[in-house]
XYZ file of C-alpha atoms in Angstrom:
428
model
C -64.239 137.324 178.489
C -66.036 139.446 175.894
C -69.560 140.473 177.229
C -70.822 141.500 173.779
C -72.856 138.511 172.927
C -72.551 137.681 169.091
C -76.045 136.191 169.128
C -77.533 139.223 170.480
C -75.723 141.412 167.978
C -78.178 140.764 165.148
C -81.507 142.459 164.650
C -83.577 139.063 164.981
C -85.682 136.282 163.343
C -87.525 133.612 164.956
C -88.579 130.082 166.130
C -87.147 126.922 166.914
C -87.495 123.902 164.684
C -89.220 121.810 167.145
C -92.110 122.458 169.461
C -92.271 122.492 173.207
C -92.723 118.882 174.814
C -96.136 118.421 176.177
C -95.003 116.153 178.985
C -92.722 118.932 180.132
C -95.628 121.478 180.101
C -97.802 119.219 182.090
C -95.229 118.752 184.667
C -94.413 122.395 184.848
C -98.137 123.223 185.240
C -98.256 120.839 188.161
C -95.380 122.572 190.016
C -96.700 125.967 189.200
C -99.872 125.018 190.968
C -97.711 124.656 193.937
C -94.943 127.134 193.267
C -96.543 130.059 191.166
C -96.244 133.496 192.706
C -99.122 134.821 190.773
C -102.782 133.634 190.915
C -104.534 133.256 187.513
C -107.920 133.025 189.226
C -109.774 136.408 189.449
C -111.089 137.426 192.777
C -114.456 138.794 193.567
C -115.238 142.235 192.132
C -115.716 143.738 195.633
C -112.470 142.395 197.021
C -110.261 145.275 198.308
C -106.609 145.838 197.252
C -105.616 145.006 200.848
C -106.895 141.500 200.736
C -105.334 140.821 197.357
C -102.100 141.966 198.601
C -102.269 139.787 201.639
C -103.345 136.808 199.425
C -100.356 137.213 197.015
C -97.973 137.574 199.963
C -99.427 134.420 201.436
C -98.879 132.627 198.102
C -95.347 133.800 197.977
C -94.558 132.595 201.497
C -95.908 129.133 200.548
C -93.885 129.111 197.450
C -90.659 129.916 199.428
C -91.524 127.285 201.940
C -91.861 124.481 199.403
C -88.704 125.533 197.802
C -86.838 125.598 201.146
C -88.306 122.013 201.780
C -87.032 120.969 198.402
C -83.439 122.274 199.263
C -83.517 120.544 202.486
C -84.281 117.428 200.878
C -81.049 117.484 198.842
C -79.265 116.387 201.949
C -81.520 113.432 202.559
C -79.959 110.055 202.997
C -82.412 108.587 200.579
C -81.260 108.733 196.875
C -84.937 108.667 195.752
C -85.688 111.663 198.012
C -82.794 113.635 196.623
C -83.895 112.826 192.991
C -87.388 113.912 193.849
C -86.210 117.264 195.360
C -83.824 117.718 192.222
C -86.790 117.130 189.935
C -88.976 119.633 191.708
C -86.381 122.249 191.772
C -85.581 121.782 188.136
C -89.361 122.287 187.145
C -89.589 125.254 189.456
C -86.481 127.113 188.328
C -87.285 126.518 184.494
C -90.969 127.584 185.089
C -90.435 130.859 187.184
C -88.005 133.617 187.722
C -86.687 133.206 191.321
C -83.365 135.270 191.224
C -84.301 137.278 194.389
C -85.258 134.110 196.611
C -82.129 132.185 195.397
C -79.631 135.074 195.595
C -79.635 134.734 199.417
C -79.380 130.909 199.246
C -77.178 130.282 196.275
C -73.942 129.221 198.486
C -76.228 126.498 200.255
C -77.811 125.277 196.913
C -74.359 125.087 195.310
C -72.913 123.103 198.243
C -75.906 120.654 198.034
C -75.560 120.377 194.204
C -71.815 119.667 194.645
C -72.469 116.947 197.041
C -75.179 115.349 194.640
C -72.617 115.480 191.712
C -69.867 114.004 194.032
C -71.672 111.263 195.908
C -74.737 110.702 193.552
C -74.785 108.243 190.474
C -76.420 108.282 186.995
C -79.852 110.110 187.181
C -79.111 112.139 190.418
C -75.778 113.487 188.819
C -77.806 114.353 185.640
C -80.409 116.241 187.383
C -77.950 118.105 189.624
C -76.188 119.223 186.453
C -79.447 120.468 185.056
C -80.362 122.421 188.395
C -76.866 123.939 188.489
C -77.443 125.217 184.970
C -80.678 126.659 185.832
C -79.329 128.229 189.021
C -76.498 129.865 187.006
C -79.195 131.087 184.419
C -81.249 132.664 187.294
C -78.222 134.346 188.884
C -77.193 135.947 185.518
C -73.710 137.134 184.315
C -72.900 139.243 187.281
C -70.522 138.207 190.367
C -73.156 135.792 191.752
C -73.231 133.709 188.626
C -69.533 133.789 188.089
C -69.101 132.465 191.655
C -71.380 129.538 191.106
C -69.556 128.770 187.869
C -66.069 128.870 189.099
C -66.802 126.809 192.145
C -68.304 123.710 190.232
C -66.278 124.072 186.945
C -63.527 121.750 187.901
C -66.033 119.075 189.068
C -68.068 119.396 185.868
C -64.893 118.723 183.754
C -63.952 115.781 185.981
C -67.215 114.071 185.527
C -67.391 115.130 181.776
C -63.888 113.522 181.077
C -64.553 110.472 183.230
C -65.174 107.545 180.886
C -66.359 105.528 183.800
C -69.029 107.957 184.569
C -72.694 107.482 183.627
C -73.416 108.678 180.077
C -76.532 110.604 181.241
C -74.287 112.349 183.857
C -71.588 113.192 181.385
C -74.192 114.526 178.908
C -75.665 116.822 181.662
C -72.256 118.090 182.689
C -71.415 118.849 179.003
C -74.590 121.019 178.797
C -74.059 122.508 182.241
C -70.273 123.495 181.235
C -71.145 125.092 178.172
C -74.197 127.003 179.368
C -72.507 128.233 182.718
C -69.374 129.323 180.914
C -71.577 131.218 178.172
C -73.555 132.891 180.974
C -70.968 133.576 183.646
C -67.377 133.171 182.497
C -65.506 136.449 182.861
C -61.991 135.229 182.037
C -60.896 134.177 178.540
C -58.921 131.301 180.017
C -62.099 129.683 181.232
C -63.685 129.937 177.817
C -60.754 128.473 176.078
C -60.424 125.574 178.613
C -64.133 124.782 178.204
C -63.812 124.787 174.452
C -60.812 122.562 174.625
C -62.491 120.150 176.948
C -65.745 119.867 174.868
C -63.912 119.428 171.706
C -62.162 116.414 173.128
C -65.433 114.810 173.694
C -66.954 114.904 170.022
C -63.820 115.000 167.988
C -62.866 111.654 166.466
C -59.931 110.235 168.745
C -58.167 108.836 165.642
C -58.635 108.619 162.033
C -58.803 104.790 162.085
C -61.833 104.573 164.199
C -64.137 106.108 161.737
C -67.571 107.159 163.084
C -67.613 104.504 165.705
C -67.313 106.999 168.548
C -70.112 109.209 167.549
C -72.388 106.082 166.899
C -71.543 104.734 170.401
C -72.362 107.812 172.457
C -74.677 109.918 170.137
C -76.518 111.890 172.925
C -73.109 112.676 174.779
C -71.609 113.838 171.554
C -74.642 115.981 170.730
C -74.502 117.723 174.004
C -70.883 118.381 173.713
C -70.981 119.768 170.197
C -73.903 121.919 170.945
C -72.130 123.505 173.898
C -69.068 123.931 171.860
C -70.892 125.773 169.037
C -72.668 127.908 171.615
C -69.402 128.984 173.004
C -68.090 129.763 169.525
C -70.758 132.740 169.274
C -68.997 134.581 172.129
C -65.278 133.705 170.995
C -62.958 136.669 170.655
C -61.689 137.116 167.018
C -58.255 135.857 167.732
C -59.132 132.526 169.103
C -61.928 132.083 166.525
C -59.520 132.520 163.698
C -57.530 129.618 165.008
C -60.466 127.503 165.011
C -61.497 128.462 161.505
C -57.953 127.625 160.151
C -57.588 124.079 161.767
C -60.338 122.694 163.827
C -63.449 123.206 161.711
C -62.213 120.338 159.411
C -62.987 117.891 162.325
C -66.641 118.453 161.630
C -67.302 116.886 158.287
C -66.610 113.325 159.400
C -69.521 113.772 161.857
C -71.814 114.077 159.065
C -71.526 110.223 158.448
C -72.647 109.405 161.968
C -75.349 106.908 162.376
C -77.184 109.388 164.743
C -79.519 111.756 162.885
C -79.321 114.251 165.706
C -75.492 114.339 165.461
C -75.605 114.658 161.793
C -77.896 117.662 161.869
C -76.160 119.409 164.738
C -72.825 118.879 162.797
C -74.353 120.476 159.629
C -75.719 123.405 161.859
C -72.225 123.974 163.433
C -70.527 124.031 159.959
C -73.041 126.651 158.959
C -72.396 128.538 161.963
C -68.697 128.521 161.380
C -69.118 129.770 157.698
C -71.317 132.585 159.183
C -68.660 133.523 161.634
C -65.939 133.545 159.049
C -68.077 135.954 156.882
C -68.341 138.372 159.862
C -64.460 138.203 160.151
C -64.053 138.415 156.585
C -62.173 135.083 156.486
C -62.535 132.731 153.579
C -63.299 129.125 154.187
C -63.791 128.007 150.577
C -61.058 125.742 149.660
C -60.496 122.352 147.973
C -62.389 120.819 150.858
C -65.526 122.838 150.413
C -66.521 121.230 147.132
C -66.459 117.785 148.890
C -68.343 119.244 151.827
C -71.122 120.536 149.563
C -71.344 117.097 147.849
C -71.845 115.591 151.298
C -74.570 118.237 152.183
C -76.362 117.533 148.849
C -76.451 113.875 149.640
C -77.839 114.325 153.179
C -80.352 117.104 151.686
C -81.794 114.393 149.118
C -81.320 111.254 151.055
C -84.079 108.731 150.691
C -82.945 105.509 152.314
C -85.613 103.373 153.464
C -83.629 101.896 156.390
C -83.964 105.378 158.094
C -87.196 106.480 159.976
C -89.458 108.528 157.671
C -89.735 111.462 160.076
C -85.926 111.429 160.540
C -85.448 111.471 156.779
C -87.963 114.424 156.334
C -86.361 116.467 159.066
C -82.808 115.805 157.876
C -83.585 116.936 154.217
C -85.342 119.981 155.359
C -82.515 121.332 157.626
C -79.691 120.345 155.200
C -81.464 122.095 152.432
C -81.384 125.267 154.458
C -77.593 124.541 155.259
C -76.588 124.106 151.764
C -78.619 127.144 150.551
C -76.502 129.183 153.204
C -73.128 127.887 152.258
C -73.710 128.321 148.418
C -75.695 131.642 148.506
C -75.506 132.943 152.086
C -79.249 133.013 152.375
C -80.724 132.143 155.743
C -84.488 131.145 156.364
C -85.662 133.526 159.013
C -87.970 132.188 161.705
C -90.162 133.974 164.300
C -90.654 133.340 168.014
C -93.780 134.744 169.623
C -94.374 134.977 173.326
C -96.974 136.973 174.972
C -97.401 140.330 173.295
C -93.943 140.222 171.830
C -92.037 138.426 169.183
C -88.407 137.655 168.552
C -86.663 136.849 165.134
C -83.994 134.429 164.602
C -82.153 135.650 161.503
C -78.692 134.020 161.941
C -77.322 130.553 162.800
C -75.695 132.292 165.832
C -79.124 133.494 167.291
C -80.668 130.135 166.298
C -77.872 128.027 168.276
C -78.224 130.442 171.233
C -82.045 130.022 171.398
C -81.837 126.260 170.763
C -79.422 125.848 173.651
C -81.644 127.780 176.059
C -84.746 125.991 175.037
C -83.121 122.652 175.604
C -82.501 123.544 179.196
C -85.781 125.598 179.866
C -88.148 123.396 177.931
C -91.703 124.793 177.932
C -90.616 127.543 180.313
C -88.511 129.339 177.567
C -91.372 131.763 176.695
C -91.744 132.778 180.365
C -88.037 133.495 180.683
C -88.113 135.452 177.488
C -90.698 137.586 179.053
C -89.421 138.077 182.442
C -85.716 137.017 182.670
C -83.365 139.945 182.187
C -80.376 137.774 181.201
C -82.168 136.229 178.212
C -83.696 139.664 177.259
C -80.318 141.142 177.350
C -78.731 138.344 175.216
C -81.426 138.520 172.520
C -81.681 142.380 172.592
C -85.193 142.536 173.755
C -84.938 145.273 176.358
C -86.256 145.506 179.816
C -89.335 143.210 180.664
C -92.673 144.709 179.718
C -94.906 145.674 182.576
C -98.489 144.844 181.695
C -101.664 145.238 183.843
C -104.360 142.494 184.154
C -106.661 144.322 181.628
C -103.851 144.410 178.977
C -103.145 140.749 179.585
C -106.736 139.775 179.301
C -107.182 141.906 175.890
C -104.158 140.054 174.568
C -105.749 136.726 174.991
C -107.557 135.088 171.710
C -110.820 133.491 172.444
C -111.205 129.820 171.664
C -113.755 130.521 169.039
C -111.419 133.118 167.225
C -108.468 130.377 167.233
C -111.089 128.033 165.620
C -112.023 130.342 162.932
C -108.346 131.223 162.231
C -107.271 127.644 162.036
C -110.311 126.695 159.672
C -109.364 129.604 157.312
C -105.713 128.427 157.228
C -106.552 124.855 156.636
C -108.892 125.717 153.811
C -106.249 127.809 152.195
C -103.610 125.286 152.588
C -105.923 122.734 151.047
C -106.505 124.789 148.004
C -102.836 125.438 147.515
C -101.854 121.839 147.785
C -104.753 120.756 145.453
C -103.575 122.961 142.696
C -100.107 121.371 142.839
C -101.455 117.727 143.164
C -104.228 118.142 140.201
C -103.097 116.135 137.353
C -104.512 118.698 135.129
C -101.868 121.055 136.200
C -99.382 118.776 134.271
C -101.235 119.143 131.030
C -101.618 122.897 131.414
């Protein structure tokens, strides 16, 4: 399994196409009030360093006690209690870096998650799959993470390929399989088997069914396709060439799906494959490319009234970028800012990697970009920065300064739009 991440090979560009969900941030802040290991409240000026250290130690002990309680509740007889414990663990693991605490308890937590996946139903299985992904992310790409992945990989594949299982559980297992394989798989056989399993989910079963399968289980197909495209970024050149030669033609039919999310994800995956082909100096341009560009132009200019206005706007924006990249090789760079740092997303590979981690971490993505060594290694950010309280305080922008900046930006944007909208501009 190649350890050189294709997504981290590039110099950078930044930001996701969608913002962090507010509900996730509110829930995370509630858990952090119980599970945060660092206090944001400043103590009195005359408080000694000894009392501060004792206070931090007491908070850490309280955090560990609560996490232990949640882990014990995973074995409760009540399904509601197990789901509540999984939800609390999900929020805690996505909001903080707890690798040292989890290192000693990874086997216990893995066994509990396995029982939830085997005996649970629906929502419980979905939450267990998410917590498993976060556990693997916390453990990293070392032997500990590989152990967690190898122990539960067969179970994840079994649930994912079970047509009688809950759609939410299968969707969560598709995400967990792709993410855990990306993080911890050390054997090429594991990578190939995961790619094959995920491909069997989103690929049309037969040419006669059209796009009925994607329309029926849009979210499941989206999760499988996202995980499959994520694993493409770390594929060795030999296996990647076989995909470029044969299997990429399975993606254009997904552009006609009734799910806007699946259409967009299929388009981004096609752009990713063209980018990977350029890196390998392969040529995907053939007789099918002209028809593909025609499809992309239709999606980039679609104005059907039966689709939601926000969906049409989002689809047109993204497919304009995809079409521009396929025709001219230009990628619209984006910037991600977190704390005192920023990261650039200058390729479809980096964008796919960032989106996959953001899908799992939610509003905690910025914290993990600052402190999680695995993410910093993947995106080439170097070791975590060590900042004192004075530097953190100086980096914060006051509310008044934010107001002045937003007012100036609003005024400049209004002037620019007025010049375009002014009818006299047409005369001139």
